[in-house]
């Protein structure tokens, strides 16, 4: 389902035009008898309701965590508090791999969605 169409956000009076009325009404999809209208699903609801959303939520959090780890390793190296400089390279590689995995899964999900969208029924 698509989101309802909403009129222009500014009123004609606010735009400096007088004498014009905004008669655009919201358009909603008709509900079938005995069935509730579907609400748009946000990211939070998607995470809670499906394993697909939970997977992407975990991947996004992993990218954030590995990037923070890499930033912390860089800081420790620059201040001289890091004993093993190879840890910076390992943290950078982890951050690169986690971001690459997220991008690949996003691309695959978009490709699958577009194939489903273009299917003839």
Coordinates of N, CA, C and O in Angstrom, one line a residue:
X1 N 0.8 -1.2 0.0 CA 0.0 0.0 0.0 C 0.9 1.2 0.0 O 1.9 1.3 0.6
X2 N 0.4 2.2 -0.6 CA 1.2 3.5 -0.7 C 0.6 4.4 0.4 O -0.5 4.3 0.9
X3 N 1.4 5.4 0.7 CA 1.0 6.4 1.7 C -0.1 7.3 1.1 O -0.1 7.5 -0.1
X4 N -0.9 7.9 1.9 CA -2.0 8.8 1.4 C -1.3 10.0 0.8 O -0.3 10.5 1.3
X5 N -2.0 10.6 -0.2 CA -1.5 11.8 -0.8 C -2.0 13.0 0.0 O -3.2 13.1 0.3
X6 N -1.1 13.8 0.4 CA -1.5 15.0 1.2 C -1.2 16.2 0.4 O -0.3 16.3 -0.4
X7 N -2.1 17.2 0.6 CA -2.0 18.5 -0.1 C -0.7 19.2 0.2 O 0.1 18.8 1.1
X8 N -0.4 20.3 -0.5 CA 0.8 21.1 -0.4 C 0.8 21.6 1.1 O -0.1 22.0 1.7
X9 N 2.1 21.6 1.7 CA 2.3 21.9 3.1 C 2.0 23.4 3.4 O 1.6 23.7 4.5
X10 N 2.2 24.3 2.4 CA 2.0 25.7 2.7 C 0.6 26.1 2.2 O 0.1 25.7 1.2
X11 N -0.1 27.0 3.0 CA -1.4 27.5 2.6 C -1.2 28.6 1.6 O -0.2 29.3 1.6
X12 N -2.2 28.8 0.7 CA -2.0 29.9 -0.3 C -1.9 31.2 0.4 O -1.1 32.1 -0.1
X13 N -2.5 31.5 1.5 CA -2.4 32.8 2.2 C -0.9 33.0 2.7 O -0.4 34.1 2.7
X14 N -0.3 31.9 3.1 CA 1.1 32.0 3.6 C 2.0 32.2 2.5 O 3.1 32.8 2.6
X15 N 1.7 31.8 1.2 CA 2.5 32.0 0.1 C 2.3 33.4 -0.5 O 2.9 33.7 -1.5
X16 N 1.4 34.2 0.0 CA 1.1 35.5 -0.6 C 0.0 35.5 -1.6 O -0.3 36.5 -2.2
X17 N -0.7 34.4 -1.8 CA -1.8 34.4 -2.8 C -3.1 34.4 -2.0 O -3.3 33.7 -1.1
X18 N -4.0 35.3 -2.4 CA -5.3 35.4 -1.7 C -6.4 35.0 -2.7 O -6.2 35.1 -3.9
X19 N -7.5 34.5 -2.1 CA -8.7 34.2 -2.9 C -8.6 32.7 -3.4 O -9.6 32.3 -4.1
X20 N -7.6 32.0 -3.1 CA -7.6 30.6 -3.6 C -7.7 29.7 -2.4 O -7.1 29.8 -1.4
X21 N -8.6 28.7 -2.5 CA -8.9 27.7 -1.5 C -8.2 26.4 -1.8 O -8.1 26.0 -2.9
X22 N -7.6 25.8 -0.8 CA -7.0 24.5 -0.9 C -8.0 23.4 -0.6 O -8.3 23.2 0.5
X23 N -8.6 22.8 -1.7 CA -9.6 21.8 -1.5 C -9.1 20.4 -1.7 O -9.9 19.5 -1.9
X24 N -7.8 20.2 -1.6 CA -7.2 18.8 -1.8 C -7.5 18.0 -0.6 O -7.1 18.4 0.5
X25 N -8.1 16.9 -0.7 CA -8.3 16.0 0.4 C -7.4 14.8 0.3 O -6.9 14.4 -0.7
X26 N -7.2 14.2 1.5 CA -6.4 13.0 1.5 C -7.1 11.9 0.8 O -8.3 11.7 0.9
X27 N -6.3 11.1 0.1 CA -6.8 9.9 -0.6 C -6.3 8.7 0.1 O -5.1 8.5 0.2
X28 N -7.1 7.8 0.5 CA -6.7 6.6 1.1 C -7.3 5.4 0.4 O -8.3 5.5 -0.3
X29 N -6.6 4.3 0.5 CA -7.0 3.1 -0.2 C -8.3 2.5 0.5 O -8.4 2.6 1.7
X30 N -9.2 2.0 -0.4 CA -10.4 1.5 0.2 C -10.1 0.2 1.0 O -9.3 -0.6 0.7
X31 N -10.8 0.1 2.2 CA -10.6 -1.1 3.0 C -11.7 -2.1 2.7 O -12.8 -1.8 2.4
X32 N -11.3 -3.3 2.6 CA -12.2 -4.4 2.4 C -13.1 -4.6 3.6 O -12.6 -4.4 4.7
X33 N -14.3 -5.1 3.4 CA -15.2 -5.3 4.6 C -14.6 -6.4 5.5 O -14.1 -7.4 5.0
X34 N -14.6 -6.1 6.8 CA -14.0 -7.0 7.8 C -12.5 -7.0 7.9 O -11.9 -7.9 8.5
X35 N -11.9 -6.1 7.2 CA -10.4 -6.1 7.2 C -10.0 -4.7 7.6 O -10.5 -3.7 7.1
X36 N -9.0 -4.6 8.5 CA -8.5 -3.3 8.9 C -7.6 -2.7 7.8 O -6.9 -3.4 7.1
X37 N -7.5 -1.4 7.8 CA -6.6 -0.7 6.8 C -5.2 -0.9 7.3 O -4.9 -0.9 8.5
X38 N -4.3 -1.1 6.3 CA -2.9 -1.3 6.6 C -2.3 0.1 6.9 O -2.5 1.1 6.3
X39 N -1.4 0.1 7.9 CA -0.7 1.3 8.3 C 0.7 1.2 7.7 O 1.3 0.1 7.5
X40 N 1.3 2.3 7.3 CA 2.7 2.2 6.8 C 3.6 1.7 7.9 O 3.5 2.0 9.1
X41 N 4.6 0.9 7.5 CA 5.5 0.3 8.5 C 6.8 1.1 8.5 O 7.4 1.3 7.5
X42 N 7.2 1.4 9.8 CA 8.4 2.2 9.9 C 9.6 1.2 10.2 O 9.3 0.0 10.4
X43 N 10.8 1.7 10.4 CA 11.9 0.8 10.6 C 11.8 0.1 12.0 O 12.2 -1.1 12.1
X44 N 11.3 0.8 13.0 CA 11.2 0.2 14.3 C 10.2 -1.0 14.3 O 10.5 -2.0 14.8
X45 N 9.1 -0.8 13.6 CA 8.1 -1.9 13.5 C 8.7 -3.0 12.7 O 8.4 -4.2 13.0
X46 N 9.4 -2.7 11.6 CA 10.0 -3.8 10.8 C 11.0 -4.6 11.6 O 11.0 -5.8 11.5
X47 N 11.8 -4.0 12.4 CA 12.8 -4.7 13.2 C 12.1 -5.7 14.2 O 12.5 -6.8 14.4
X48 N 11.0 -5.2 14.8 CA 10.3 -6.0 15.8 C 9.5 -7.1 15.1 O 9.3 -8.2 15.7
X49 N 9.0 -6.9 13.9 CA 8.0 -7.9 13.4 C 8.6 -8.9 12.5 O 8.0 -9.9 12.2
X50 N 9.8 -8.7 12.0 CA 10.3 -9.7 11.0 C 11.8 -10.0 11.3 O 12.5 -9.2 11.8
X51 N 12.2 -11.2 10.9 CA 13.6 -11.6 11.0 C 14.4 -10.8 10.0 O 15.6 -10.6 10.2
X52 N 13.8 -10.4 8.9 CA 14.5 -9.7 7.8 C 14.9 -8.3 8.4 O 16.0 -7.9 8.2
X53 N 13.9 -7.6 9.0 CA 14.3 -6.3 9.6 C 15.3 -6.5 10.7 O 16.1 -5.6 10.9
X54 N 15.2 -7.5 11.5 CA 16.1 -7.7 12.6 C 17.5 -8.0 12.1 O 18.5 -7.5 12.6
X55 N 17.6 -8.7 10.9 CA 18.9 -8.9 10.3 C 19.6 -7.6 9.9 O 20.7 -7.4 10.2
X56 N 18.8 -6.8 9.2 CA 19.4 -5.5 8.8 C 19.7 -4.6 10.0 O 20.7 -3.9 10.0
X57 N 18.9 -4.7 11.0 CA 19.1 -3.9 12.2 C 20.4 -4.3 12.9 O 21.2 -3.5 13.3
X58 N 20.7 -5.6 12.9 CA 21.9 -6.1 13.5 C 23.1 -5.8 12.6 O 24.2 -5.4 13.2
X59 N 22.9 -5.8 11.3 CA 24.1 -5.4 10.4 C 24.4 -4.0 10.6 O 25.6 -3.6 10.6
X60 N 23.4 -3.1 10.7 CA 23.7 -1.7 10.8 C 24.4 -1.4 12.1 O 25.3 -0.7 12.2
X61 N 23.9 -2.1 13.2 CA 24.6 -1.9 14.5 C 26.0 -2.5 14.5 O 26.9 -1.9 15.1
X62 N 26.3 -3.6 13.7 CA 27.6 -4.1 13.6 C 28.5 -3.1 12.9 O 29.7 -2.9 13.3
X63 N 28.0 -2.5 11.9 CA 28.8 -1.5 11.1 C 29.2 -0.3 12.1 O 30.3 0.2 12.1
X64 N 28.2 0.1 12.9 CA 28.5 1.2 13.8 C 29.5 0.8 14.9 O 30.4 1.6 15.2
X65 N 29.4 -0.4 15.4 CA 30.3 -0.9 16.4 C 31.7 -1.0 15.8 O 32.7 -0.6 16.5
X66 N 31.9 -1.6 14.6 CA 33.2 -1.8 14.1 C 33.8 -0.5 13.7 O 35.0 -0.3 13.9
X67 N 33.0 0.5 13.3 CA 33.6 1.8 13.0 C 34.0 2.5 14.3 O 35.1 3.2 14.3
X68 N 33.3 2.4 15.3 CA 33.7 2.9 16.6 C 34.9 2.3 17.1 O 35.8 3.0 17.7
X69 N 35.1 1.0 16.9 CA 36.3 0.3 17.3 C 37.5 0.8 16.6 O 38.6 1.0 17.1
X70 N 37.3 1.0 15.3 CA 38.4 1.5 14.4 C 38.8 2.9 14.8 O 40.0 3.2 14.9
X71 N 37.8 3.7 15.1 CA 38.1 5.1 15.6 C 38.8 5.1 16.9 O 39.8 5.9 17.1
X72 N 38.4 4.2 17.8 CA 39.1 4.1 19.1 C 40.5 3.6 18.9 O 41.4 4.2 19.6
X73 N 40.7 2.7 18.0 CA 42.1 2.2 17.8 C 43.0 3.3 17.2 O 44.2 3.4 17.6
X74 N 42.4 4.1 16.3 CA 43.2 5.2 15.7 C 43.6 6.2 16.8 O 44.7 6.7 16.8
X75 N 42.6 6.5 17.7 CA 42.9 7.4 18.8 C 44.0 6.9 19.7 O 44.9 7.7 20.1
X76 N 43.9 5.6 20.1 CA 44.9 5.1 21.0 C 46.2 5.0 20.3 O 47.3 5.3 21.0
X77 N 46.3 4.8 19.0 CA 47.6 4.8 18.3 C 48.2 6.2 18.3 O 49.4 6.4 18.5
X78 N 47.3 7.2 18.0 CA 47.8 8.5 17.9 C 48.3 9.1 19.2 O 49.2 10.0 19.2
X79 N 47.7 8.6 20.3 CA 48.1 9.1 21.6 C 49.2 8.3 22.2 O 49.7 8.6 23.3
X80 N 49.6 7.2 21.6 CA 50.7 6.4 22.0 C 50.3 5.4 23.1 O 51.1 4.8 23.8
X81 N 49.0 5.1 23.2 CA 48.5 4.2 24.3 C 48.3 2.8 23.7 O 48.0 1.9 24.5
X82 N 48.6 2.5 22.4 CA 48.3 1.2 21.8 C 49.7 0.5 21.8 O 50.6 1.0 21.2
X83 N 49.7 -0.7 22.3 CA 50.9 -1.5 22.3 C 51.2 -2.2 21.0 O 52.3 -2.3 20.6
X84 N 50.2 -2.6 20.3 CA 50.3 -3.4 19.0 C 49.7 -2.5 17.9 O 48.5 -2.5 17.8
X85 N 50.5 -1.9 17.1 CA 49.9 -1.1 16.0 C 49.1 -1.9 14.9 O 48.3 -1.3 14.2
X86 N 49.3 -3.2 14.9 CA 48.6 -4.0 13.9 C 47.1 -4.1 14.3 O 46.3 -4.4 13.4
X87 N 46.7 -3.7 15.5 CA 45.3 -3.7 15.9 C 44.5 -2.7 15.1 O 43.3 -2.8 14.8
X88 N 45.2 -1.6 14.7 CA 44.5 -0.6 13.9 C 44.1 -1.1 12.5 O 43.0 -0.9 12.0
X89 N 45.1 -1.9 11.9 CA 44.8 -2.5 10.6 C 43.7 -3.5 10.7 O 42.8 -3.6 9.8
X90 N 43.7 -4.3 11.8 CA 42.6 -5.3 12.0 C 41.3 -4.6 12.2 O 40.3 -5.1 11.6
X91 N 41.2 -3.6 13.0 CA 40.0 -2.9 13.2 C 39.5 -2.2 11.9 O 38.3 -2.2 11.6
X92 N 40.4 -1.7 11.1 CA 40.0 -1.1 9.8 C 39.5 -2.2 8.8 O 38.5 -2.0 8.2
X93 N 40.1 -3.3 8.8 CA 39.6 -4.4 8.0 C 38.2 -4.9 8.4 O 37.4 -5.2 7.6
X94 N 38.0 -5.0 9.7 CA 36.7 -5.4 10.2 C 35.6 -4.4 9.8 O 34.5 -4.8 9.4
X95 N 35.9 -3.1 10.0 CA 35.0 -2.1 9.6 C 34.7 -2.2 8.1 O 33.5 -2.0 7.7
X96 N 35.7 -2.4 7.3 CA 35.5 -2.5 5.8 C 34.7 -3.7 5.4 O 33.8 -3.6 4.6
X97 N 34.9 -4.8 6.1 CA 34.2 -6.0 5.7 C 32.7 -5.9 6.2 O 31.8 -6.3 5.4
X98 N 32.5 -5.4 7.4 CA 31.1 -5.3 7.8 C 30.3 -4.3 6.9 O 29.1 -4.5 6.6
X99 N 30.9 -3.2 6.5 CA 30.2 -2.2 5.6 C 30.0 -2.9 4.3 O 28.9 -2.7 3.7
X100 N 31.0 -3.6 3.8 CA 30.8 -4.3 2.5 C 29.7 -5.3 2.5 O 28.9 -5.4 1.6
X101 N 29.6 -6.0 3.6 CA 28.5 -7.0 3.7 C 27.1 -6.4 3.8 O 26.2 -6.8 3.1
X102 N 27.0 -5.3 4.5 CA 25.8 -4.5 4.6 C 25.4 -4.0 3.2 O 24.2 -4.1 2.8
X103 N 26.3 -3.5 2.5 CA 26.0 -2.9 1.1 C 25.6 -4.0 0.2 O 24.7 -3.9 -0.6
X104 N 26.3 -5.2 0.2 CA 25.9 -6.3 -0.7 C 24.5 -6.8 -0.4 O 23.8 -7.1 -1.3
X105 N 24.2 -7.0 0.9 CA 22.9 -7.4 1.3 C 21.8 -6.4 0.9 O 20.7 -6.8 0.5
X106 N 22.1 -5.2 1.1 CA 21.1 -4.1 0.6 C 20.9 -4.2 -0.9 O 19.7 -4.2 -1.3
X107 N 22.0 -4.4 -1.6 CA 21.8 -4.5 -3.1 C 21.0 -5.7 -3.5 O 20.2 -5.6 -4.4
X108 N 21.3 -6.8 -2.9 CA 20.6 -8.0 -3.2 C 19.1 -7.9 -2.8 O 18.2 -8.4 -3.5
X109 N 18.8 -7.3 -1.7 CA 17.4 -7.1 -1.3 C 16.7 -6.2 -2.3 O 15.5 -6.4 -2.6
X110 N 17.4 -5.1 -2.7 CA 16.7 -4.2 -3.7 C 16.5 -4.9 -5.0 O 15.5 -4.7 -5.7
X111 N 17.5 -5.7 -5.4 CA 17.3 -6.5 -6.7 C 16.1 -7.4 -6.6 O 15.3 -7.5 -7.5
X112 N 16.0 -8.1 -5.4 CA 14.9 -9.1 -5.3 C 13.6 -8.3 -5.2 O 12.6 -8.7 -5.8
X113 N 13.5 -7.2 -4.6 CA 12.3 -6.3 -4.5 C 11.9 -5.9 -5.9 O 10.7 -5.9 -6.3
X114 N 12.9 -5.4 -6.7 CA 12.6 -4.9 -8.0 C 12.1 -6.1 -8.9 O 11.2 -5.9 -9.8
X115 N 12.6 -7.3 -8.7 CA 12.1 -8.4 -9.5 C 10.7 -8.8 -9.1 O 9.9 -9.1 -10.0
X116 N 10.4 -8.7 -7.9 CA 9.0 -9.0 -7.4 C 8.1 -7.9 -7.9 O 6.9 -8.2 -8.3
X117 N 8.5 -6.7 -7.9 CA 7.7 -5.6 -8.3 C 7.3 -5.7 -9.8 O 6.2 -5.4 -10.2
X118 N 8.3 -6.2 -10.6 CA 8.1 -6.2 -12.0 C 7.5 -7.5 -12.5 O 7.3 -7.7 -13.7
X119 N 7.1 -8.4 -11.6 CA 6.5 -9.7 -12.0 C 5.1 -9.5 -12.5 O 4.4 -8.6 -12.0
X120 N 4.7 -10.2 -13.5 CA 3.4 -10.2 -14.0 C 2.6 -11.3 -13.3 O 3.0 -12.4 -13.2
X121 N 1.4 -10.8 -12.8 CA 0.6 -11.8 -12.1 C -0.6 -12.2 -12.9 O -1.2 -11.5 -13.6

